[in-house]
CSV table of C-alpha atoms in Angstrom, one decimal:
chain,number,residue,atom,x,y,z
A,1,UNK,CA,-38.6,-55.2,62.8
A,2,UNK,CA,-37.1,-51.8,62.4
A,3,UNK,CA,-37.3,-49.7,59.4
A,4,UNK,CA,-33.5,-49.5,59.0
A,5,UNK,CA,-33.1,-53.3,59.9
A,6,UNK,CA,-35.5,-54.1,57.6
A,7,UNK,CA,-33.7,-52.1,54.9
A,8,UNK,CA,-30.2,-54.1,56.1
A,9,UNK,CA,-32.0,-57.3,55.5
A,10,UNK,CA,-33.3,-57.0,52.0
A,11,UNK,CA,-30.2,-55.1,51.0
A,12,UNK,CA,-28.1,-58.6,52.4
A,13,UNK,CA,-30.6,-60.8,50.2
A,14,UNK,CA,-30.6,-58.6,47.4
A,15,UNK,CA,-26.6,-59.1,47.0
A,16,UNK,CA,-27.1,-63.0,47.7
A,17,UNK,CA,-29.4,-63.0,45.0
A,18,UNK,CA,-27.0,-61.2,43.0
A,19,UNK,CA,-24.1,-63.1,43.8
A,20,UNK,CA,-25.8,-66.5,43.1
A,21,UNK,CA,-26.7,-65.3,39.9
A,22,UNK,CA,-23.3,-64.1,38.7
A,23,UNK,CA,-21.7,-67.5,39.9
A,24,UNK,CA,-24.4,-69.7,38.1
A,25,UNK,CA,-23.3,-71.2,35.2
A,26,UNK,CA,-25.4,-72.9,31.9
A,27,UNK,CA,-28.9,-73.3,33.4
A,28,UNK,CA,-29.9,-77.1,33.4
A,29,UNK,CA,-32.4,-78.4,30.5
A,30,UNK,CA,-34.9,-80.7,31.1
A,31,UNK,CA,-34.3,-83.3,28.1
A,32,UNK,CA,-31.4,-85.2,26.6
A,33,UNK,CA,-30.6,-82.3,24.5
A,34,UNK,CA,-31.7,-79.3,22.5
A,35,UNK,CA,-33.6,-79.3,18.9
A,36,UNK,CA,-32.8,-77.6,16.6
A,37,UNK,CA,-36.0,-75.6,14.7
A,38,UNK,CA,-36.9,-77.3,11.6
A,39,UNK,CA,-34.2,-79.5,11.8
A,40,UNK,CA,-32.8,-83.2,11.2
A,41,UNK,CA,-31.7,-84.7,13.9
A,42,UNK,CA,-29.0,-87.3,13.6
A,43,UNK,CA,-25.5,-88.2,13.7
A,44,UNK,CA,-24.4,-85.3,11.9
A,45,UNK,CA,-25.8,-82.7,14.5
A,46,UNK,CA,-23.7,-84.3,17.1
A,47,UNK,CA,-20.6,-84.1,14.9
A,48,UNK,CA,-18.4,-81.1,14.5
A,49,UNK,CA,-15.8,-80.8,11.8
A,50,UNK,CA,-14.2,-77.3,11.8
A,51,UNK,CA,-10.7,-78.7,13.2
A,52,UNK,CA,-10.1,-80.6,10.5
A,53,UNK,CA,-8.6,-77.4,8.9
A,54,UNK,CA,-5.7,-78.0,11.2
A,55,UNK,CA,-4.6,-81.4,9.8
A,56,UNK,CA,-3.9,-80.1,6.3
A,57,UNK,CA,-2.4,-76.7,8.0
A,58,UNK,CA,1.1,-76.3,6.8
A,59,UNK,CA,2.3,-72.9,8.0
A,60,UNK,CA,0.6,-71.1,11.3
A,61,UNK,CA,-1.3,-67.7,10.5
A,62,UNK,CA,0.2,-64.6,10.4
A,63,UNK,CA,-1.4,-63.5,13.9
A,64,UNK,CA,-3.0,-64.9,16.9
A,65,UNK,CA,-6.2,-67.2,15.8
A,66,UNK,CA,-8.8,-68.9,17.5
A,67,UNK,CA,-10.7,-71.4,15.9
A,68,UNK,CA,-14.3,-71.9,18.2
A,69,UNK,CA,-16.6,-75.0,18.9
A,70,UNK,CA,-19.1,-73.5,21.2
A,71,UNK,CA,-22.9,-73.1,20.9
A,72,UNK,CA,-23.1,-71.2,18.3
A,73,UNK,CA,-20.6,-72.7,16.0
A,74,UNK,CA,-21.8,-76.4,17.2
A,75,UNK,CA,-25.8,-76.2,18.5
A,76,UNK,CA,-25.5,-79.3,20.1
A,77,UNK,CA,-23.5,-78.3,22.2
A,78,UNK,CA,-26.7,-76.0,23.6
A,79,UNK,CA,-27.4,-77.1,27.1
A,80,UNK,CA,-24.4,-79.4,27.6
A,81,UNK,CA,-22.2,-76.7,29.4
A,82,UNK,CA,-18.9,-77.8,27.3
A,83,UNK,CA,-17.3,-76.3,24.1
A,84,UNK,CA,-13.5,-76.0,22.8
A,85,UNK,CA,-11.5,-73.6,21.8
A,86,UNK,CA,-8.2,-74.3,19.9
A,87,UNK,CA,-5.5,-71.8,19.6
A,88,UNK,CA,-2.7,-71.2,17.3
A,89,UNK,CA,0.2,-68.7,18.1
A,90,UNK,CA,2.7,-67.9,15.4
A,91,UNK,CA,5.9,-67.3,16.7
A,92,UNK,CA,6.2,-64.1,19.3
A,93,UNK,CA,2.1,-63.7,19.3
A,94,UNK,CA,0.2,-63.1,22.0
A,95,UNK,CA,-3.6,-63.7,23.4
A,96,UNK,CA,-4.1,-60.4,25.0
A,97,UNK,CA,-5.4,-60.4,28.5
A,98,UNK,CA,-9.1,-61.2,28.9
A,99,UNK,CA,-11.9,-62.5,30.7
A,100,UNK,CA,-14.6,-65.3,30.3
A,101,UNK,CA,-17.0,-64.5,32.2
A,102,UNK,CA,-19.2,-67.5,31.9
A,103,UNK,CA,-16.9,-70.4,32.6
A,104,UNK,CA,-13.4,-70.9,33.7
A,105,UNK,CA,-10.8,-72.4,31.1
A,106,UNK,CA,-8.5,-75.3,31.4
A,107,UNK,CA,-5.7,-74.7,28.6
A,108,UNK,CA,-3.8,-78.5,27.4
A,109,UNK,CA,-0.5,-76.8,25.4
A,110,UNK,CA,-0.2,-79.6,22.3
A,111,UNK,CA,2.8,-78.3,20.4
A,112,UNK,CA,5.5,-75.8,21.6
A,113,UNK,CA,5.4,-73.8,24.5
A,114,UNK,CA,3.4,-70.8,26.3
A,115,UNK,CA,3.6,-67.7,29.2
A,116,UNK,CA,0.8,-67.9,30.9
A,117,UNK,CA,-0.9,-65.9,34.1
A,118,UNK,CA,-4.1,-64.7,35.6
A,119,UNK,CA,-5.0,-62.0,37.9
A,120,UNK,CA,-7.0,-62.6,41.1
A,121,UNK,CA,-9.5,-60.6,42.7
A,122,UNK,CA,-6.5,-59.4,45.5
A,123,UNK,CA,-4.1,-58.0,41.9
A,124,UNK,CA,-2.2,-61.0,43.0
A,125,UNK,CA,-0.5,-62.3,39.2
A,126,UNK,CA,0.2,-66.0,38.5
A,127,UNK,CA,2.4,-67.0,35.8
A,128,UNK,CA,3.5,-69.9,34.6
A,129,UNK,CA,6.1,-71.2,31.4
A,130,UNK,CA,4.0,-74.3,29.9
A,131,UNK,CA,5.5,-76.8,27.3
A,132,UNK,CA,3.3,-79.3,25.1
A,133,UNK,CA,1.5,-81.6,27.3
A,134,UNK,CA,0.9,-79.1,30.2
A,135,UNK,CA,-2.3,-78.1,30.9
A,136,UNK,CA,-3.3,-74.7,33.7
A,137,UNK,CA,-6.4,-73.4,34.5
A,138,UNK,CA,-8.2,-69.6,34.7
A,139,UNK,CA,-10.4,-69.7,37.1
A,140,UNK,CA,-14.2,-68.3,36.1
A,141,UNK,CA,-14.3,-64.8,35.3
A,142,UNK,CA,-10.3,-63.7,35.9
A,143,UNK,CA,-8.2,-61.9,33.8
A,144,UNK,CA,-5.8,-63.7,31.7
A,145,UNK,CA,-3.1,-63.8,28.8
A,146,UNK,CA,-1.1,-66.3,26.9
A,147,UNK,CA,1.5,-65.5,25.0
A,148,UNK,CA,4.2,-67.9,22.6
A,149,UNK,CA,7.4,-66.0,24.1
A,150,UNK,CA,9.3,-68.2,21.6
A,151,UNK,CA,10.3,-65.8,18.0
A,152,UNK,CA,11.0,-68.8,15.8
A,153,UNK,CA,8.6,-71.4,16.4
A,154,UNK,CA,4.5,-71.7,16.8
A,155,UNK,CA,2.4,-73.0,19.4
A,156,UNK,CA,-0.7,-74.9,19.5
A,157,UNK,CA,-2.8,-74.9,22.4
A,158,UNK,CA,-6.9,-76.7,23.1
A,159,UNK,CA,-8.7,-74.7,25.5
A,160,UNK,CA,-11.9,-76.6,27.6
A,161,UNK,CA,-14.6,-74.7,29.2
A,162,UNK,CA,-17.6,-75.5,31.3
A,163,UNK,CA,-20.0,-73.4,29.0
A,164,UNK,CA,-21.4,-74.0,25.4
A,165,UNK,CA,-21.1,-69.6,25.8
A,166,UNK,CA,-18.2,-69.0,27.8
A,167,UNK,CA,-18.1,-65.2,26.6
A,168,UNK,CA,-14.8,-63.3,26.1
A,169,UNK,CA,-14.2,-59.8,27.0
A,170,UNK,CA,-10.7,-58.9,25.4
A,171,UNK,CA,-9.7,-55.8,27.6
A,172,UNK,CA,-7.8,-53.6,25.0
A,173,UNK,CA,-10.6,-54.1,22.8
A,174,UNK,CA,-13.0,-53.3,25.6
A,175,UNK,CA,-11.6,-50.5,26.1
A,176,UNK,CA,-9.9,-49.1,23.4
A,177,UNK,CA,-12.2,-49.9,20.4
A,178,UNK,CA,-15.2,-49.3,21.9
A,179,UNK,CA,-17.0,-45.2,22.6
A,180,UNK,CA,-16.1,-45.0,26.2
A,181,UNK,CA,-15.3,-41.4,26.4
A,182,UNK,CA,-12.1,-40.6,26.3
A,183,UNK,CA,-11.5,-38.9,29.3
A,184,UNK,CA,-13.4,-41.4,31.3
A,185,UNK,CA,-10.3,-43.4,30.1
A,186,UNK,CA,-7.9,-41.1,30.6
A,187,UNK,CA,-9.1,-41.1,34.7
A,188,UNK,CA,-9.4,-44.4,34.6
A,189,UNK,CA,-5.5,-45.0,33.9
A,190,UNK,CA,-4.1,-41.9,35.3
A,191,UNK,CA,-2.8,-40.7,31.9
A,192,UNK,CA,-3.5,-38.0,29.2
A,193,UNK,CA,-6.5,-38.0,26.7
A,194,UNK,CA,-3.8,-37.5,24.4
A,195,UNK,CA,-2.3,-40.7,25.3
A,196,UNK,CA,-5.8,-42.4,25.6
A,197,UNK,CA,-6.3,-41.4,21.5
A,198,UNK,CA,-3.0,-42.7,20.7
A,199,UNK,CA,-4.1,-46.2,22.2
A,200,UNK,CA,-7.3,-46.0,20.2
A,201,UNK,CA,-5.7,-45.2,16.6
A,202,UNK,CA,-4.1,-49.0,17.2
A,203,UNK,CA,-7.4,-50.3,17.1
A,204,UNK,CA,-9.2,-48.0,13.9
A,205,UNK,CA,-10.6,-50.5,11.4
């Protein structure tokens, strides 16, 4: 074999490996479930209770708020691929694009109503108006948004994922609260510095 097909070859496994690795999802475990260290194990560390704020909720929060049960809020979820999200939307809020790069999400609207779209790989956008009982789905690793369009009433929605991590990478944040260089930024969206800095004041703590 050639020098320069040998060089083809590995370069073609080398992005196979890669690629494998970047769609893999929670590795498998090889018991039931995970331990916790020095810990009890019964019913109670297969139970989680941090919904139960919701019942007793009488007014939604002032601004977008997600409530988690993944692995590190619940450990037992550790190993089981699966967590919950739920999210509450006061009226006119949004859930600024984002990405989960671990898992896709499968979204079950349960009181009012949502915009919803993704972004695929080709910049193609799919939107969609969802009222309570519909459910849509962002596939792995996309970006995506929801957003309560409605200015006088909340929504609730329960978000599924095949991860006890799914991840989320909240783009403005990303990239506007974070010490990316400004005029790396500034490239990157065909603007000003000035305007980058203006974006980033938004974000100040």
């Amino acid at each position: 074999m050639s020098s320069s097909a040998f060089k083809v070859l590995s370069l073609v496994l080398s992005a196979f490996a890669i690629v494998q690795m970047t769609i893999g999802g929670d590795p498998d475990i090889l018991t039931d479930f995970i331990s916790p260290i020095n810990g009890i194990i019964d019913g109670n560390f297969f139970t989680f209770t941090g919904f139960r704020a919701l019942s007793g909720q009488k007014t939604p929060p002032q601004a977008f708020k997600v409530i988690k049960a993944s692995g590190a809020e619940f450990p037992a979820l550790i190993g089981q691929s699966v967590s919950y999200a739920v999210l509450e939307f006061p009226a006119g809020s949004i859930n600024p694009p984002h990405t989960h790069p671990r898992s896709a999400e499968l979204l079950l609207v349960t009181q009012g109503a949502l915009q919803v779209g993704f972004v695929d790989t080709t910049n193609k956008l799919f939107t969609q108006s969802l009222q309570a009982g519909d459910m849509f789905v962002f596939p792995k690793g996309l970006v995506h948004f929801q957003h309560n369009a409605d200015a006088n009433n909340p929504a609730l929605a329960l978000s599924a994922f095949g991860s006890a991590n799914a991840g989320t990478v909240s783009l403005p944040n990303t990239l506007f609260n974070s010490s990316i260089d400004d005029t790396v930024l500034a490239l990157a969206f065909k603007t000003q510095v000035s305007t980058i800095q203006s974006l980033k004041k938004g974000f100040a703590p």
